[in-house]
Amino acid sequence: MVIAFSGAGGKTSAIYAYAGKLVSEGKRVIITTTTHMQYPEAARGPLCTTADEAAAVLSSSIPGKQGMQAVCGRDAGTRGGIHRITGLPAGDFETCRRLCDDMLVEADGAAMLPLKAPDKTEPVIPRGTDAVVICAGLDSVGRKLNDVCFRQEITAELLYRDGLLTGKITADGNLTAEAASHLISVTDIAHILYRGYMELFISNACCRGTALYVLLNKADTPDFERKGVKIAEIIAELVKETTGSLCRPAGASFCGTFITSFYKEICRYEPYI
């Protein structure tokens, strides 16, 4: 199975947490990226730069009994103080897909910010992906748009179109002071995730057969957890508004929302719908 993680606010943490669960079940797991992700810490194991190196790491696994993970990519150097890797060449990527039981792919970048609306080239989802997980950080609630959002102008334009932002974008595409200081609400997050990501997957026939999930991370307090539930409820209503007018969804099928806290080592693997 290939699972692509997009959005912001904890993609890498989610990938490693889920990889740990799969490895504990005896699975062979490959972690990689189609964009960039942080260089793996030593505890994650060595970076595999070819499919042959990944095969060597996974060879010690015992199917169903002793799992193993391999992190695959190429050293992309340091940018903004962050050591990163980029993905493998297409041939090695396809070989790695066949080597493992599950491939977890970081398919989006957000400069370590908790919230994002993508541009037209994002996310970079591999062909044949089985599931897409769209992430957001609950710690963005109540904070200024220009402090927590990656692709701020795109985020502001999306919220303005949905009637959630009164400040307009200037003629040259920059944020007005009103837009920049807009405080992010639970409704904003639901609309950013739905309009920015989910709507395209649900309506695109090329995504038929793909499972679509939302992951709301950093539910580190009861208040944030309640906010996560509210966002999940709004997302469910937005999905109904779209799919209710169709005989069946044209593309991906929405399967629910995870509300998680990796800080507290809590992850609900049964999604909230």
XYZ file of C-alpha atoms in Angstrom:
273
model
C 0.000 0.000 0.000
C 1.201 3.517 -0.830
C 0.064 6.276 1.543
C 0.847 9.909 0.698
C 0.922 12.579 3.422
C 0.153 16.171 2.458
C -0.728 19.458 4.146
C 1.144 20.820 7.180
C 1.472 20.550 10.932
C 3.011 17.151 11.563
C 3.415 15.144 8.346
C 6.843 13.798 9.252
C 5.798 12.952 12.825
C 2.707 11.196 11.508
C 4.747 9.202 9.007
C 7.220 7.933 11.600
C 4.475 7.217 14.149
C 2.485 5.174 11.655
C 5.640 3.462 10.394
C 6.361 2.373 13.967
C 2.903 0.857 14.243
C 3.298 -1.024 10.967
C 6.766 -2.296 11.897
C 5.378 -3.565 15.218
C 2.908 -5.605 13.162
C 5.740 -7.240 11.238
C 5.501 -5.074 8.108
C 8.293 -3.985 5.788
C 7.990 -0.197 5.502
C 9.714 2.311 3.239
C 9.597 6.025 4.059
C 10.383 8.467 1.277
C 9.323 11.761 -0.295
C 8.303 13.216 -3.641
C 9.362 16.707 -2.500
C 11.616 17.208 0.529
C 11.604 16.027 4.135
C 13.931 16.305 7.091
C 17.076 14.177 7.019
C 16.408 11.128 9.228
C 17.832 11.117 12.736
C 20.373 8.402 13.501
C 17.743 6.479 15.487
C 15.657 6.123 12.324
C 18.441 4.128 10.672
C 20.768 4.997 7.789
C 19.519 6.877 4.730
C 19.136 4.502 1.779
C 20.057 6.285 -1.442
C 19.253 3.398 -3.800
C 16.717 0.600 -4.011
C 19.524 -1.926 -3.454
C 20.418 -0.293 -0.140
C 16.751 -0.362 0.902
C 16.529 -4.045 -0.012
C 19.545 -4.787 2.183
C 17.964 -3.018 5.181
C 14.617 -4.775 4.738
C 16.205 -8.182 4.226
C 16.447 -8.754 7.998
C 12.669 -8.575 8.415
C 10.560 -11.673 9.074
C 7.131 -11.205 7.463
C 4.397 -11.040 10.088
C 6.849 -11.347 12.980
C 9.697 -8.839 12.755
C 9.117 -5.691 10.765
C 11.706 -3.250 9.471
C 11.739 0.258 8.056
C 14.025 1.946 5.541
C 14.208 5.688 4.894
C 14.952 6.326 1.222
C 16.078 9.465 -0.553
C 19.019 11.614 -1.530
C 20.840 14.195 0.566
C 19.506 17.629 -0.450
C 21.773 19.663 1.817
C 20.753 22.291 4.344
C 18.268 25.069 3.701
C 16.979 27.473 6.323
C 18.956 25.581 8.934
C 17.176 22.302 8.162
C 19.031 19.299 6.744
C 16.760 17.740 4.133
C 16.457 14.845 1.738
C 14.738 14.661 -1.624
C 13.179 11.700 -3.372
C 14.672 8.819 -5.326
C 14.816 8.607 -9.133
C 11.629 7.198 -10.677
C 13.160 3.777 -11.351
C 14.338 3.310 -7.763
C 11.014 4.597 -6.454
C 9.094 1.932 -8.355
C 11.530 -0.776 -7.242
C 11.162 0.335 -3.604
C 7.396 0.163 -3.952
C 7.724 -3.541 -4.795
C 10.172 -4.222 -1.961
C 7.857 -3.271 0.889
C 4.433 -3.965 2.320
C 3.734 -0.272 2.864
C 5.313 2.876 1.440
C 4.761 6.137 3.336
C 5.434 9.211 1.199
C 5.823 12.826 2.290
C 4.228 14.521 -0.709
C 4.028 18.170 0.321
C 6.118 20.892 1.946
C 5.085 23.500 4.499
C 8.331 24.954 5.942
C 7.434 23.475 9.358
C 4.313 25.651 9.672
C 1.047 24.165 11.000
C -1.326 25.127 8.170
C -1.205 25.301 4.379
C -3.253 25.806 1.240
C -1.436 24.321 -1.790
C -0.578 25.923 -5.109
C -1.497 24.320 -8.429
C 1.589 22.072 -8.457
C 0.935 20.577 -5.005
C 0.768 18.040 -3.486
C 2.986 15.681 -5.499
C 1.038 12.418 -5.219
C 2.661 9.292 -6.733
C 0.675 7.468 -9.382
C -1.135 4.466 -7.938
C -1.388 5.891 -4.407
C -3.877 3.950 -2.271
C -4.557 6.582 0.401
C -3.939 10.298 0.942
C -3.683 11.828 4.430
C -4.131 15.615 4.653
C -2.572 17.083 7.795
C -3.051 20.281 9.806
C -1.869 21.480 13.214
C -4.546 22.418 15.748
C -2.110 24.876 17.319
C -2.888 27.246 14.426
C -6.343 28.012 15.914
C -6.533 31.551 17.308
C -3.233 32.639 15.762
C -2.577 35.160 12.989
C -2.743 33.930 9.405
C 0.692 35.322 8.550
C 2.249 33.537 11.554
C 0.955 30.011 10.919
C 0.161 29.589 7.210
C 2.407 28.448 4.401
C 1.375 29.955 1.030
C -0.282 32.826 2.889
C -1.646 34.587 -0.194
C -3.295 31.398 -1.482
C -4.748 30.706 1.966
C -6.134 34.240 2.232
C -7.650 34.107 -1.254
C -9.354 30.792 -0.442
C -10.841 32.148 2.788
C -11.945 35.346 1.040
C -13.774 33.377 -1.661
C -15.617 31.394 1.019
C -16.647 34.586 2.846
C -14.446 33.875 5.866
C -11.977 36.732 5.402
C -12.912 40.392 4.951
C -9.455 41.724 4.168
C -8.693 41.570 0.454
C -5.491 40.676 -1.346
C -3.799 43.697 -2.908
C -3.538 44.066 -6.684
C 0.061 42.807 -6.627
C -0.950 39.656 -4.734
C 0.270 40.626 -1.272
C -1.718 40.371 1.950
C -3.467 43.430 3.312
C -2.788 44.185 6.967
C -6.308 42.991 7.780
C -5.759 39.661 6.037
C -2.338 39.146 7.621
C -3.721 39.673 11.129
C -6.809 37.505 10.605
C -7.117 34.984 13.472
C -7.506 31.409 12.247
C -10.717 29.700 13.386
C -11.851 26.078 13.347
C -14.104 26.940 10.400
C -11.129 28.405 8.534
C -9.125 25.203 8.986
C -12.005 23.043 7.754
C -12.397 25.193 4.632
C -8.654 25.360 3.953
C -8.381 21.572 4.062
C -11.550 20.986 2.091
C -11.249 23.675 -0.594
C -7.477 23.482 -0.815
C -7.114 19.698 -0.961
C -10.150 17.484 -0.498
C -12.499 18.954 -3.090
C -10.057 18.238 -5.910
C -9.479 14.625 -4.825
C -13.189 13.928 -4.357
C -14.193 15.390 -7.734
C -11.285 14.009 -9.801
C -12.081 10.733 -11.570
C -8.358 9.943 -11.703
C -8.476 9.524 -7.908
C -11.269 6.953 -7.905
C -10.375 4.114 -5.556
C -8.156 6.332 -3.384
C -9.028 6.593 0.314
C -8.914 10.143 1.670
C -8.279 11.009 5.330
C -7.715 14.172 7.365
C -5.258 14.184 10.271
C -5.587 16.953 12.863
C -2.417 16.886 14.934
C -1.351 18.548 18.187
C -4.535 17.803 20.141
C -2.364 18.207 23.228
C -5.101 19.620 25.492
C -8.824 18.873 25.962
C -9.598 22.256 24.365
C -7.604 21.437 21.230
C -9.238 18.026 21.096
C -12.687 19.646 21.188
C -11.617 22.013 18.428
C -10.476 19.001 16.402
C -13.896 17.379 16.763
C -15.571 20.598 15.591
C -13.319 20.790 12.527
C -14.103 17.150 11.756
C -17.825 17.906 11.940
C -17.533 20.874 9.580
C -15.461 18.840 7.115
C -18.077 16.078 7.141
C -20.771 18.640 6.293
C -18.681 20.105 3.463
C -18.175 16.616 2.029
C -21.909 15.951 2.177
C -22.610 19.197 0.339
C -20.382 18.030 -2.511
C -21.177 14.333 -2.729
C -24.877 14.764 -1.970
C -25.419 16.273 -5.407
C -23.758 13.338 -7.166
C -24.893 9.758 -7.695
C -21.525 8.786 -6.237
C -18.224 10.591 -5.691
C -16.338 10.901 -8.964
C -12.944 10.505 -7.333
C -11.464 9.703 -3.927
C -13.656 8.464 -1.072
C -13.481 10.406 2.188
C -13.003 7.928 5.048
C -12.797 10.183 8.105
C -10.658 12.414 10.317
C -7.936 11.362 12.759
C -7.426 13.557 15.853
C -3.952 12.995 17.257
C -1.305 14.116 19.703
C 2.144 12.745 19.034
C 3.478 14.828 21.948
C 1.275 12.748 24.263
C 1.927 9.646 22.139
C -1.778 9.401 21.373
C -3.062 8.496 17.947
C -6.596 7.391 17.223
C -6.233 4.957 14.383
C -10.011 4.692 14.070
C -10.944 7.955 12.331
C -13.644 10.289 13.555
C -16.286 10.969 10.883
